[in-house]
Coordinates of C-alpha atoms in Angstrom, one line a residue:
Chain A
M1 CA 41.7 9.6 -28.5
R2 CA 38.8 10.3 -30.6
L3 CA 35.8 12.5 -30.2
T4 CA 32.4 11.4 -30.5
L5 CA 29.3 13.7 -30.8
G6 CA 26.2 11.5 -29.0
P7 CA 22.8 11.9 -30.1
V8 CA 20.7 14.8 -29.4
L9 CA 18.4 13.5 -26.5
F10 CA 15.9 16.3 -26.5
N11 CA 13.0 17.3 -28.3
W12 CA 14.3 20.2 -31.0
P13 CA 12.3 21.1 -33.9
A14 CA 13.2 19.3 -36.9
A15 CA 14.8 22.5 -38.6
R16 CA 16.9 22.9 -35.8
W17 CA 18.0 19.4 -35.5
R18 CA 19.1 19.4 -39.1
D19 CA 20.8 22.8 -38.9
F20 CA 22.3 21.6 -35.7
Y21 CA 24.1 18.6 -37.5
F22 CA 25.0 20.5 -40.8
R23 CA 27.1 23.0 -38.8
I24 CA 28.5 19.8 -36.9
A25 CA 29.4 18.5 -40.2
D26 CA 31.0 21.6 -41.6
E27 CA 32.7 22.7 -38.5
A28 CA 33.1 20.5 -35.5
A29 CA 36.4 18.6 -34.7
V30 CA 34.4 15.2 -33.9
D31 CA 35.5 11.9 -35.6
T32 CA 31.9 10.1 -34.9
V33 CA 28.5 11.5 -34.9
V34 CA 25.7 9.3 -33.4
V35 CA 22.3 10.1 -34.8
G36 CA 18.8 9.1 -34.0
E37 CA 16.1 9.4 -31.3
V38 CA 16.7 7.6 -28.5
V39 CA 14.3 8.8 -25.7
C40 CA 10.7 8.6 -27.1
S41 CA 9.4 7.0 -30.1
K42 CA 6.5 9.4 -30.6
R43 CA 9.1 11.9 -31.8
T44 CA 10.9 9.8 -34.2
P45 CA 8.5 11.0 -37.3
F46 CA 9.6 14.4 -36.9
L47 CA 13.0 13.4 -37.8
A48 CA 12.6 11.1 -40.5
E49 CA 12.7 13.7 -43.4
A50 CA 15.8 15.3 -42.1
T51 CA 17.6 12.3 -41.2
P52 CA 19.1 11.3 -44.8
L53 CA 19.9 14.8 -45.3
V54 CA 22.1 15.1 -42.1
I55 CA 23.6 11.4 -42.6
D56 CA 24.8 12.5 -45.9
R57 CA 26.2 15.8 -45.0
L58 CA 28.0 14.1 -42.2
R59 CA 29.6 11.4 -44.2
R60 CA 30.6 13.9 -47.0
A61 CA 32.3 15.7 -44.5
G62 CA 34.2 12.9 -43.4
K63 CA 32.5 11.8 -40.0
E64 CA 31.7 8.4 -39.1
V65 CA 28.0 8.1 -38.7
V66 CA 26.5 5.8 -36.2
L67 CA 22.7 5.1 -35.8
A68 CA 21.1 5.1 -32.4
S69 CA 18.4 2.6 -31.1
L70 CA 15.7 3.7 -29.0
A71 CA 16.3 3.0 -25.1
L72 CA 13.2 1.6 -24.0
V73 CA 11.3 -0.6 -26.1
T74 CA 7.6 -2.0 -25.3
L75 CA 5.4 -1.3 -28.4
E76 CA 5.1 -3.1 -31.5
R77 CA 6.1 -0.2 -33.5
E78 CA 9.0 0.4 -31.4
R79 CA 10.3 -3.2 -31.9
R80 CA 9.8 -2.8 -35.6
G81 CA 11.9 0.5 -35.4
V82 CA 14.7 -1.2 -34.0
A83 CA 14.7 -4.3 -36.5
A84 CA 14.5 -1.8 -39.3
L85 CA 17.1 0.2 -38.0
S86 CA 19.6 -2.7 -37.6
S87 CA 19.2 -3.8 -41.0
S88 CA 20.4 -0.4 -42.2
A89 CA 23.2 -1.2 -44.7
G90 CA 26.5 0.5 -44.6
L91 CA 26.2 2.2 -41.0
M92 CA 26.9 1.1 -37.9
V93 CA 24.3 0.8 -35.3
E94 CA 24.2 1.8 -31.7
A95 CA 22.0 -0.5 -29.6
N96 CA 20.7 1.1 -26.6
D97 CA 18.4 -1.8 -25.4
V98 CA 19.0 -5.5 -25.5
S99 CA 16.5 -5.8 -28.2
G100 CA 19.2 -4.1 -30.4
L101 CA 21.9 -6.4 -29.3
A102 CA 19.6 -9.3 -30.3
A103 CA 19.4 -7.8 -33.6
L104 CA 23.0 -6.9 -34.2
A105 CA 24.9 -9.8 -32.4
G106 CA 27.0 -11.6 -34.9
R107 CA 28.3 -8.4 -37.1
P108 CA 30.0 -5.2 -36.1
H109 CA 27.8 -2.9 -33.7
A110 CA 28.1 -0.3 -31.3
V111 CA 26.5 -0.7 -27.4
G112 CA 25.3 2.4 -26.2
P113 CA 25.6 3.9 -22.7
L114 CA 21.8 2.6 -21.7
I115 CA 22.9 -0.9 -21.9
Q116 CA 24.2 -2.1 -18.4
V117 CA 28.2 -2.7 -19.2
Y118 CA 29.5 -2.6 -15.7
N119 CA 32.6 -5.1 -16.0
E120 CA 35.0 -6.6 -17.9
D121 CA 33.4 -10.1 -18.4
T122 CA 30.3 -8.5 -19.6
A123 CA 32.4 -6.1 -22.0
G124 CA 34.3 -9.2 -23.3
Y125 CA 31.1 -11.0 -24.0
L126 CA 29.8 -8.4 -26.0
A127 CA 33.1 -7.7 -28.0
R128 CA 33.1 -11.5 -28.9
R129 CA 29.7 -11.0 -30.3
G130 CA 30.5 -7.9 -32.6
A131 CA 30.8 -4.8 -30.4
R132 CA 33.2 -2.7 -31.8
R133 CA 32.2 0.6 -29.7
I134 CA 31.1 0.4 -26.1
S135 CA 30.0 3.6 -24.5
L136 CA 29.7 3.3 -20.7
A137 CA 27.2 4.3 -18.3
A138 CA 27.6 7.7 -16.6
E139 CA 28.0 6.2 -13.1
L140 CA 31.1 3.9 -13.7
P141 CA 34.2 5.2 -11.8
A142 CA 37.6 5.2 -13.3
S143 CA 38.5 2.1 -11.6
A144 CA 36.0 -0.1 -13.6
I145 CA 36.5 2.0 -16.8
A146 CA 40.5 1.1 -16.7
R147 CA 39.3 -2.6 -16.1
I148 CA 36.8 -2.7 -18.9
V149 CA 39.3 -0.9 -21.4
A150 CA 42.0 -3.5 -20.5
A151 CA 39.9 -6.6 -21.1
V152 CA 38.7 -5.4 -24.8
P153 CA 41.6 -4.1 -26.7
E154 CA 40.1 -4.5 -30.1
T155 CA 36.7 -2.6 -28.9
T156 CA 36.7 1.2 -28.6
V157 CA 35.6 2.3 -25.1
E158 CA 34.0 5.5 -24.9
V159 CA 33.2 7.7 -21.8
L160 CA 30.6 10.5 -21.6
A161 CA 32.7 13.7 -21.1
F162 CA 30.4 16.5 -21.6
G163 CA 26.6 17.2 -21.4
R164 CA 24.0 16.2 -19.0
A165 CA 24.3 12.5 -18.0
P166 CA 21.3 10.2 -18.7
L167 CA 20.3 8.9 -15.3
A168 CA 16.8 7.1 -15.8
I169 CA 14.3 6.2 -18.3
S170 CA 10.6 5.3 -17.6
V171 CA 7.5 4.5 -19.7
R172 CA 5.7 7.4 -17.7
C173 CA 6.4 10.8 -19.3
Y174 CA 7.2 13.5 -16.5
H175 CA 7.1 16.2 -19.0
A176 CA 3.4 15.5 -19.6
R177 CA 2.9 14.8 -15.8
A178 CA 4.1 18.2 -14.7
E179 CA 1.7 19.9 -16.9
G180 CA -1.2 17.6 -16.0
L181 CA -1.2 15.7 -19.1
S182 CA -0.6 11.8 -20.1
K183 CA 1.8 10.3 -22.3
D184 CA -0.7 9.5 -25.0
N185 CA -2.0 12.9 -25.0
C186 CA 1.2 14.7 -24.4
R187 CA 1.1 17.6 -26.7
F188 CA 5.0 17.3 -26.9
V189 CA 5.5 19.7 -24.3
C190 CA 8.9 18.4 -23.8
E191 CA 9.6 20.9 -26.9
R192 CA 9.8 23.6 -24.5
D193 CA 12.9 22.6 -22.8
P194 CA 15.8 22.1 -25.4
D195 CA 18.2 21.3 -22.5
G196 CA 15.7 19.5 -20.3
M197 CA 13.2 20.7 -17.8
T198 CA 15.0 22.0 -14.6
V199 CA 13.8 20.2 -11.4
E200 CA 14.7 21.6 -8.3
T201 CA 14.0 20.4 -4.7
L202 CA 11.4 22.4 -2.3
D203 CA 14.5 24.0 -0.8
R204 CA 15.3 25.3 -4.6
E205 CA 18.4 23.0 -5.0
P206 CA 18.9 22.0 -8.5
F207 CA 18.5 18.4 -8.8
V208 CA 17.7 16.9 -12.4
A209 CA 16.8 17.8 -15.7
V210 CA 13.5 16.0 -17.3
N211 CA 13.4 15.1 -20.7
G212 CA 10.2 13.4 -21.5
L213 CA 10.5 9.8 -20.4
Q214 CA 14.1 10.4 -19.8
T215 CA 15.6 11.9 -16.5
L216 CA 19.1 13.7 -16.8
S217 CA 21.6 15.5 -14.4
H218 CA 21.0 18.7 -13.7
A219 CA 24.9 19.3 -13.8
C220 CA 26.7 19.2 -16.8
V221 CA 29.4 16.2 -16.9
D222 CA 32.8 17.9 -17.7
L223 CA 35.8 15.6 -17.9
A224 CA 38.1 18.1 -19.8
G225 CA 40.4 18.0 -16.7
E226 CA 40.6 14.2 -16.7
A227 CA 40.7 13.7 -20.5
D228 CA 44.5 13.0 -20.4
W229 CA 44.1 10.4 -17.7
L230 CA 41.3 8.5 -19.5
A231 CA 43.8 8.7 -23.0
A232 CA 46.4 7.2 -20.8
I233 CA 44.3 4.2 -19.7
G234 CA 43.3 3.5 -23.1
V235 CA 39.9 5.0 -23.3
G236 CA 39.1 5.3 -26.9
A237 CA 36.7 8.2 -27.5
L238 CA 35.0 10.9 -25.5
R239 CA 31.6 11.3 -25.9
L240 CA 30.0 15.0 -26.0
S241 CA 26.4 15.0 -25.5
P242 CA 24.6 17.7 -27.3
Q243 CA 23.2 20.9 -25.3
T244 CA 22.0 23.9 -26.8
C245 CA 25.4 25.6 -26.0
D246 CA 28.2 25.9 -29.0
M247 CA 29.0 22.1 -29.5
V248 CA 31.6 23.1 -32.2
M249 CA 33.4 25.2 -29.5
V250 CA 32.8 22.4 -26.9
A251 CA 34.7 19.6 -29.3
D252 CA 37.4 22.3 -30.0
Q253 CA 38.1 22.5 -26.4
F254 CA 38.3 19.0 -25.9
R255 CA 40.5 18.5 -29.0
R256 CA 43.0 21.1 -27.8
V257 CA 43.3 19.7 -24.4
L258 CA 43.8 16.2 -26.0
D259 CA 46.4 17.7 -28.4
G260 CA 48.2 19.4 -25.4
A261 CA 47.3 22.7 -27.2
A262 CA 45.3 24.0 -24.0
A263 CA 45.8 23.4 -20.2
P264 CA 42.9 21.6 -18.7
D265 CA 42.3 24.7 -16.3
E266 CA 41.7 26.9 -19.3
A267 CA 39.4 24.1 -21.3
L268 CA 37.4 23.9 -17.9
A269 CA 36.9 27.7 -17.9
A270 CA 35.7 28.0 -21.6
L271 CA 33.3 25.0 -21.0
R272 CA 31.9 26.6 -17.9
A273 CA 31.3 29.8 -19.8
A274 CA 30.0 28.1 -22.8
F275 CA 27.1 26.0 -20.5
P276 CA 26.7 28.3 -17.4
Q277 CA 23.2 27.2 -16.8
A278 CA 24.3 24.1 -14.5
P279 CA 27.3 23.5 -12.4
H280 CA 29.8 21.2 -14.0
A281 CA 30.4 17.9 -12.3
N282 CA 33.0 14.9 -12.5
G283 CA 31.9 13.1 -9.3
F284 CA 31.1 9.8 -10.9
L285 CA 34.6 9.2 -12.2
Y286 CA 35.7 9.5 -8.7
G287 CA 33.3 7.1 -7.2
R288 CA 31.7 10.1 -5.6
P289 CA 28.1 11.4 -5.9
G290 CA 27.7 12.0 -9.8
M291 CA 26.6 15.6 -8.9
S292 CA 29.8 16.5 -7.2
W293 CA 33.0 18.2 -8.2
V294 CA 36.3 16.8 -7.3
A295 CA 39.1 19.2 -8.0
R296 CA 42.1 17.3 -9.8
D297 CA 44.4 18.3 -7.1
D298 CA 42.4 17.1 -4.4
A299 CA 42.3 13.6 -5.9
A300 CA 44.7 12.0 -3.7
P301 CA 47.2 10.5 -4.2
A302 CA 47.3 9.3 -7.9
P303 CA 44.9 9.5 -10.8
P304 CA 42.2 6.9 -10.2
A305 CA 43.1 4.7 -12.9
H306 CA 46.4 4.1 -11.3
S307 CA 44.8 3.1 -8.0
A308 CA 42.5 1.0 -9.8
A309 CA 45.4 -1.0 -11.6
S310 CA 47.3 -1.5 -8.2
Chain B
M1 CA 0.5 -19.4 -11.0
E2 CA 3.3 -19.8 -8.6
L3 CA 3.6 -17.3 -5.7
I4 CA 7.5 -16.2 -5.2
C5 CA 7.9 -14.6 -1.8
P6 CA 10.8 -12.2 -0.3
A7 CA 13.0 -13.1 2.5
G8 CA 15.8 -11.0 3.8
T9 CA 16.1 -13.1 7.3
M10 CA 15.5 -16.6 8.3
G11 CA 12.5 -15.6 10.2
A12 CA 10.8 -14.1 7.1
F13 CA 11.7 -17.1 5.2
R14 CA 9.8 -19.5 7.5
A15 CA 7.0 -17.4 7.6
A16 CA 6.9 -17.2 3.5
V17 CA 7.0 -20.7 3.5
D18 CA 4.5 -21.4 6.2
A19 CA 2.1 -18.9 4.5
G20 CA 2.0 -20.9 1.3
A21 CA 4.9 -19.6 -0.8
D22 CA 5.8 -21.9 -3.8
A23 CA 9.1 -20.4 -3.8
V24 CA 11.2 -17.8 -1.4
Y25 CA 13.9 -15.7 -3.1
C26 CA 16.8 -14.2 -1.0
G27 CA 20.4 -13.2 -1.1
F28 CA 23.7 -13.2 0.4
R29 CA 25.0 -10.9 2.7
D30 CA 26.8 -8.7 0.4
A31 CA 26.9 -6.4 -2.6
T32 CA 25.9 -9.2 -4.6
N33 CA 22.1 -8.9 -4.1
A34 CA 19.9 -5.8 -4.9
R35 CA 18.9 -5.5 -1.1
N36 CA 22.3 -5.0 0.5
F37 CA 21.3 -3.3 3.6
P38 CA 22.6 -3.7 7.1
G39 CA 21.3 -6.5 9.1
L40 CA 19.6 -8.4 6.2
N41 CA 20.3 -11.3 3.8
F42 CA 21.8 -14.6 4.5
S43 CA 25.3 -16.3 5.2
R44 CA 26.3 -19.4 3.6
A45 CA 25.2 -21.5 6.4
E46 CA 22.0 -19.8 6.7
L47 CA 21.3 -20.2 3.1
G48 CA 21.8 -24.1 3.3
E49 CA 19.3 -24.0 6.4
A50 CA 16.8 -22.0 4.5
V51 CA 17.0 -24.5 1.3
A52 CA 16.6 -27.6 3.9
H53 CA 13.5 -26.1 5.5
A54 CA 11.7 -25.0 2.1
R55 CA 12.5 -28.5 1.0
T56 CA 10.6 -30.2 3.9
R57 CA 7.8 -28.3 2.8
G58 CA 7.7 -28.7 -0.8
A59 CA 9.1 -25.1 -1.5
R60 CA 11.7 -23.9 -3.6
T61 CA 14.4 -21.5 -3.0
F62 CA 15.6 -19.0 -5.6
V63 CA 19.0 -17.0 -4.7
A64 CA 19.1 -13.2 -6.3
I65 CA 22.6 -12.6 -7.5
N66 CA 21.1 -9.6 -9.3
T67 CA 23.6 -6.7 -9.1
F68 CA 26.2 -5.8 -11.5
P69 CA 29.7 -7.3 -10.8
T70 CA 32.3 -4.7 -9.8
A71 CA 35.0 -4.6 -12.5
G72 CA 38.1 -6.4 -11.1
D73 CA 35.9 -8.6 -8.5
A74 CA 34.3 -11.1 -10.6
A75 CA 35.6 -13.6 -8.1
T76 CA 32.9 -12.3 -5.6
W77 CA 29.8 -12.6 -7.8
R78 CA 31.1 -16.0 -9.4
S79 CA 31.7 -17.6 -5.9
A80 CA 28.1 -16.5 -4.7
V81 CA 26.5 -18.2 -7.9
D82 CA 28.9 -21.3 -7.2
D83 CA 28.0 -21.5 -3.5
A84 CA 24.3 -20.9 -4.1
V85 CA 24.4 -24.0 -6.6
E86 CA 26.4 -25.7 -4.0
L87 CA 23.8 -24.9 -1.2
G88 CA 20.8 -26.4 -3.4
A89 CA 19.4 -23.5 -4.8
D90 CA 16.8 -24.5 -7.2
A91 CA 17.1 -21.3 -9.5
L92 CA 19.4 -18.4 -9.7
I93 CA 18.2 -14.8 -10.3
L94 CA 20.6 -12.9 -12.3
A95 CA 20.9 -9.6 -14.4
D96 CA 24.5 -9.1 -15.7
I97 CA 25.3 -10.7 -19.1
G98 CA 28.9 -11.7 -18.1
L99 CA 27.8 -13.5 -14.8
L100 CA 24.8 -15.0 -17.0
D101 CA 27.4 -16.5 -19.4
Y102 CA 29.6 -17.7 -16.5
A103 CA 26.4 -19.5 -14.9
A104 CA 25.3 -21.1 -18.0
R105 CA 28.7 -22.3 -18.6
T106 CA 29.7 -23.4 -15.3
H107 CA 26.4 -24.7 -13.8
P108 CA 24.4 -25.3 -17.2
G109 CA 22.0 -27.8 -15.4
V110 CA 20.8 -25.0 -12.8
R111 CA 17.7 -23.1 -13.9
R112 CA 18.6 -19.3 -14.6
H113 CA 16.1 -16.7 -14.2
L114 CA 16.3 -13.3 -15.6
S115 CA 16.3 -10.6 -12.9
V116 CA 14.0 -7.5 -13.4
Q117 CA 17.3 -5.6 -13.4
A118 CA 18.1 -7.0 -16.6
A119 CA 15.4 -4.8 -18.0
A120 CA 14.1 -7.1 -20.6
S121 CA 10.8 -5.4 -21.4
N122 CA 10.2 -6.8 -25.0
V123 CA 10.1 -10.2 -26.9
D124 CA 13.4 -9.6 -28.6
S125 CA 15.4 -8.7 -25.6
I126 CA 13.8 -11.7 -24.0
R127 CA 15.0 -14.0 -26.9
Y128 CA 18.5 -12.6 -26.6
F129 CA 18.7 -13.9 -23.2
V130 CA 17.1 -17.2 -23.8
E131 CA 19.2 -17.9 -26.9
S132 CA 22.3 -16.6 -25.1
F133 CA 22.4 -18.1 -21.6
G134 CA 19.3 -20.5 -21.7
V135 CA 17.3 -18.2 -19.4
K136 CA 14.0 -20.4 -18.2
R137 CA 12.2 -17.3 -16.9
V138 CA 12.2 -13.6 -17.1
V139 CA 10.9 -11.2 -14.4
L140 CA 9.2 -8.5 -16.4
P141 CA 10.0 -5.0 -15.4
R142 CA 7.4 -2.7 -13.9
V143 CA 7.0 -0.8 -17.3
L144 CA 4.3 -2.9 -19.0
T145 CA 0.4 -2.9 -19.1
V146 CA -1.6 -6.1 -18.5
A147 CA -2.0 -6.2 -22.3
E148 CA 1.6 -6.2 -23.0
V149 CA 2.4 -8.6 -20.4
A150 CA 0.0 -10.9 -22.1
A151 CA 1.3 -10.4 -25.4
I152 CA 4.9 -10.8 -24.1
T153 CA 3.9 -14.0 -22.5
A154 CA 2.3 -15.6 -25.4
A155 CA 5.6 -14.7 -27.8
A156 CA 8.1 -15.3 -25.2
A157 CA 10.4 -18.4 -25.4
C158 CA 10.3 -18.6 -21.7
E159 CA 8.0 -18.4 -18.6
T160 CA 7.3 -14.9 -17.5
E161 CA 7.0 -13.7 -13.8
V162 CA 5.5 -10.3 -12.8
F163 CA 5.5 -8.3 -9.6
A164 CA 2.3 -8.5 -7.7
F165 CA 2.7 -6.4 -4.6
G166 CA 5.4 -4.1 -2.9
G167 CA 8.0 -1.3 -3.6
L168 CA 7.3 0.4 -6.8
C169 CA 10.2 1.6 -9.1
V170 CA 8.8 4.4 -11.5
M171 CA 12.1 4.2 -13.6
A172 CA 12.9 1.2 -15.6
E173 CA 14.8 -1.1 -13.0
G174 CA 18.6 -1.7 -13.6
R175 CA 18.6 1.3 -15.7
C176 CA 18.4 4.1 -13.1
Q177 CA 21.5 6.0 -11.6
L178 CA 19.4 8.8 -9.6
S179 CA 20.6 7.3 -6.4
S180 CA 24.5 7.3 -7.3
Y181 CA 24.1 10.8 -8.9
V182 CA 23.4 12.0 -5.2
T183 CA 24.9 9.5 -2.9
G184 CA 27.6 7.8 -4.9
Q185 CA 25.9 4.3 -4.4
S186 CA 23.6 2.7 -6.6
P187 CA 21.3 -0.3 -7.1
N188 CA 23.6 -1.6 -9.9
M189 CA 26.9 -1.3 -8.4
N190 CA 26.2 -1.4 -4.7
G191 CA 22.6 -3.0 -4.1
V192 CA 21.2 0.0 -2.4
C193 CA 18.9 2.9 -3.4
S194 CA 18.7 6.1 -1.5
P195 CA 20.8 4.3 1.1
A196 CA 19.9 5.0 5.1
S197 CA 23.5 5.9 5.5
H198 CA 23.0 9.2 3.6
V199 CA 19.5 10.1 5.0
T200 CA 18.8 12.9 7.6
Y201 CA 16.1 14.4 9.0
R202 CA 16.0 18.0 10.0
D203 CA 13.6 20.0 12.3
E204 CA 12.8 23.5 10.9
G205 CA 10.4 24.8 13.5
E206 CA 7.4 22.5 13.4
T207 CA 8.3 21.3 9.9
V208 CA 10.6 17.9 9.2
V209 CA 12.7 18.1 6.3
S210 CA 14.0 14.5 4.8
R211 CA 17.1 14.8 2.9
L212 CA 19.2 12.5 1.1
G213 CA 22.9 13.6 0.6
D214 CA 23.0 17.2 0.0
L215 CA 19.3 17.3 -1.2
T216 CA 15.9 18.0 0.2
V217 CA 13.8 15.1 -1.1
D218 CA 10.6 16.3 1.0
R219 CA 8.9 18.6 3.7
F220 CA 6.4 17.4 6.1
A221 CA 4.0 19.7 7.8
P222 CA 3.3 19.4 11.6
G223 CA 1.5 16.0 12.5
V224 CA 2.3 14.5 9.0
P225 CA 4.6 11.3 9.5
A226 CA 7.9 11.9 7.7
G227 CA 8.5 9.3 5.0
Y228 CA 11.7 7.9 3.7
P229 CA 13.3 9.8 1.2
T230 CA 13.4 7.7 -2.1
L231 CA 14.5 10.0 -4.6
C232 CA 12.0 9.1 -7.0
K233 CA 9.1 9.5 -4.4
G234 CA 10.0 13.0 -3.3
R235 CA 8.4 16.2 -4.0
F236 CA 10.0 18.7 -6.4
R237 CA 9.4 21.9 -8.2
T238 CA 9.4 23.0 -11.9
D239 CA 8.9 26.2 -13.5
R240 CA 5.2 24.9 -14.1
S241 CA 4.3 22.6 -11.1
E242 CA 5.1 21.7 -7.4
G243 CA 4.6 18.0 -5.9
Y244 CA 5.2 14.5 -6.6
L245 CA 6.8 14.9 -10.3
F246 CA 7.9 11.2 -10.6
E247 CA 5.4 9.3 -8.3
E248 CA 3.6 9.4 -5.1
P249 CA 4.9 7.7 -2.1
V250 CA 2.9 4.5 -3.0
S251 CA 3.3 0.9 -3.4
L252 CA 2.3 -1.6 -6.1
D253 CA -1.0 -4.0 -5.4
A254 CA -2.2 -6.0 -8.3
Y255 CA -4.5 -7.8 -6.4
E256 CA -7.4 -6.5 -8.3
L257 CA -5.6 -7.6 -11.5
L258 CA -4.9 -11.4 -10.5
P259 CA -7.7 -12.8 -12.9
E260 CA -6.3 -10.7 -15.8
L261 CA -2.5 -11.8 -15.0
K262 CA -3.9 -15.5 -14.8
R263 CA -5.5 -15.0 -18.4
A264 CA -2.3 -13.5 -19.5
G265 CA -0.5 -16.6 -18.8
V266 CA 2.2 -15.7 -16.4
S267 CA 3.9 -18.4 -14.7
A268 CA 4.4 -16.6 -11.3
L269 CA 3.6 -13.6 -9.0
K270 CA 6.4 -11.8 -7.3
I271 CA 6.2 -10.2 -4.1
E272 CA 8.7 -7.4 -3.4
G273 CA 10.1 -6.7 0.0
R274 CA 13.2 -8.7 1.2
Q275 CA 13.8 -5.8 3.5
R276 CA 10.6 -6.0 5.2
G277 CA 10.1 -8.0 8.4
R278 CA 8.3 -11.2 8.8
A279 CA 4.9 -10.0 9.9
Y280 CA 4.8 -8.2 6.3
V281 CA 5.9 -11.2 4.7
E282 CA 3.4 -13.6 6.4
Q283 CA 0.6 -11.0 5.7
V284 CA 1.0 -10.7 2.2
V285 CA 1.9 -14.3 1.2
R286 CA -1.1 -15.5 3.1
R287 CA -3.4 -13.0 1.1
F288 CA -1.9 -13.8 -2.3
R289 CA -1.9 -17.4 -1.3
A290 CA -5.6 -17.3 -0.8
A291 CA -6.5 -15.1 -4.0
I292 CA -4.2 -17.8 -6.2
D293 CA -6.3 -20.6 -4.8
A294 CA -9.4 -19.0 -5.0
L295 CA -8.8 -18.2 -8.9
G296 CA -8.2 -21.9 -9.3
H297 CA -11.8 -22.3 -8.2
A298 CA -13.1 -19.7 -10.5
G299 CA -14.0 -17.5 -7.4
R300 CA -12.0 -14.7 -5.6
A301 CA -10.8 -14.3 -2.3
P302 CA -12.0 -11.4 -0.1
P303 CA -9.7 -8.4 -0.3
G304 CA -7.5 -8.4 2.9
D305 CA -6.4 -5.0 4.4
L306 CA -2.9 -4.6 3.4
A307 CA -2.7 -0.6 3.0
A308 CA -1.0 -0.5 6.4
M309 CA 1.8 -3.0 5.1
S310 CA 2.7 -0.4 2.1
E311 CA 5.0 2.2 1.7
G312 CA 3.1 5.5 2.3
Q313 CA 0.0 3.4 2.9
A314 CA -1.3 3.9 -0.6
M315 CA -1.5 1.9 -3.5
T316 CA -1.6 1.7 -7.2
T317 CA -1.6 -0.5 -9.9
G318 CA 1.2 1.1 -11.5
A319 CA 2.3 0.7 -15.3
Y320 CA -0.4 -2.2 -15.6
R321 CA -3.0 0.3 -16.3
K322 CA -2.0 2.4 -19.4
T323 CA -3.2 5.6 -17.8
W324 CA -0.3 5.5 -15.3
R325 CA 2.0 6.8 -18.3

């Protein structure tokens, strides 16, 4: 089982973004790093200068680098951006919109979690057209993951194992809207919330985290307790999605669990301490509400992958 | 421009045809369609009856099989495709890549329309679906301005269809997991959003609290009718504001934009609302039929009063106007 660091989804200042990846290159126990602005094309220019430096540093450290494409493409300059990215020589590109698939079909590429892959037929079709990696949507239960993995043995199937789950994307900017601004005149207010803007119900129940055009879970997905099941059914990589917490330490915890060097409970405790701003959740994997936590002892009677295969 | 109208029951289907629909779209009574609500949708026998009724009036029947097949259960979705073809569907409305591939290989002669749930929001995505699966028409997501609709329609390798009236997703359709995050059931996997089975209304003194799963979606003061707790239409708090963070409880009404949409070159207008009753279908279809006919005579139909038919009784032109963003 390999570890992938997903792209930074939030609007981090360029220097912070660059330094984050430099440290990942130097210290993190991840095999693959996905780099690029996925959420909002207005942010893309800010990362232009640092991106080649980051890619170079990561590659020299032996990391596989994958470039991520934009999630929601409507503007001409966004189309041109996907086309330019897709022609990047020597690096794999992760399509996060079907326009990326259109540009990448026929050669090796990655399919990101914002493309709808829900079953083995779709995964198989994409694999036949060159998908070497498929990162699955957060809401997929273990039963579906197991079927998909079995259908595409040559393709690395990846599952989100840590971080806030991307739940929705829109052309409307909710960060701007919360401040009474419009998307075109947003003043980049999303920069104030490097883990997303907490959204609560009127009864003060935490609900989601807003990241500009994107809505993420308030809860932090955490599958350290299920990492061994996922490995057993053939999931090829776990995706760790960057939050402001110590992602080097997060990667270490997952590596230790996978290597049998730490007990799942030990890792879960460490991960909760690392990102205490939100409850940790694993409900999606069990076919329950994604915001819920299912204690593995309660997951009767067998690991979900086994019940799926029966 | 064709007028494409919803039907969740035989009564609504007949009402749509009688009120002037060029085509009616509907789904089977299971998780294969994105309005998988109790008491709604069509058995195989009913679909056959519906197709026959439409044909006698010169209307067509489109069958929406637009959820994403459950892994391990492709057979349910494939048999929906096969049965729709067998029963005479004039077009299949599909979203899943694997199912589009199946339909293209198994029934190459039957028109395939790309569901809005496939989220094809640009010319390159549309080209992918046209070249890969022979899609003849794409239903455009409700994320585009009229100018963008026009540009896409001019460059797209197939016909375009746009929403003109009804419920409004504020998130890109087919790419939203808010419902499953709170309830475990989602549009993509189960054909439901914010399902009624998870809705409760709680009285707190004079205040009514609407809840979905374990979360409060809105609170209603005395005398204010309590709305349905659709997650993206609720009121929420952040550290800088409180209110309808995503969208007010409004519906889409593009009536005033019909001349612009016609100039944009769209092939068809779609009315949302397979979950709505026959009275809604009849009134909305009649109004848009008159408007489209009047456009053909360079005139304009008088605005009908449809506010009472809409969710929350307030209307928006949504993303068609750039200011919505």
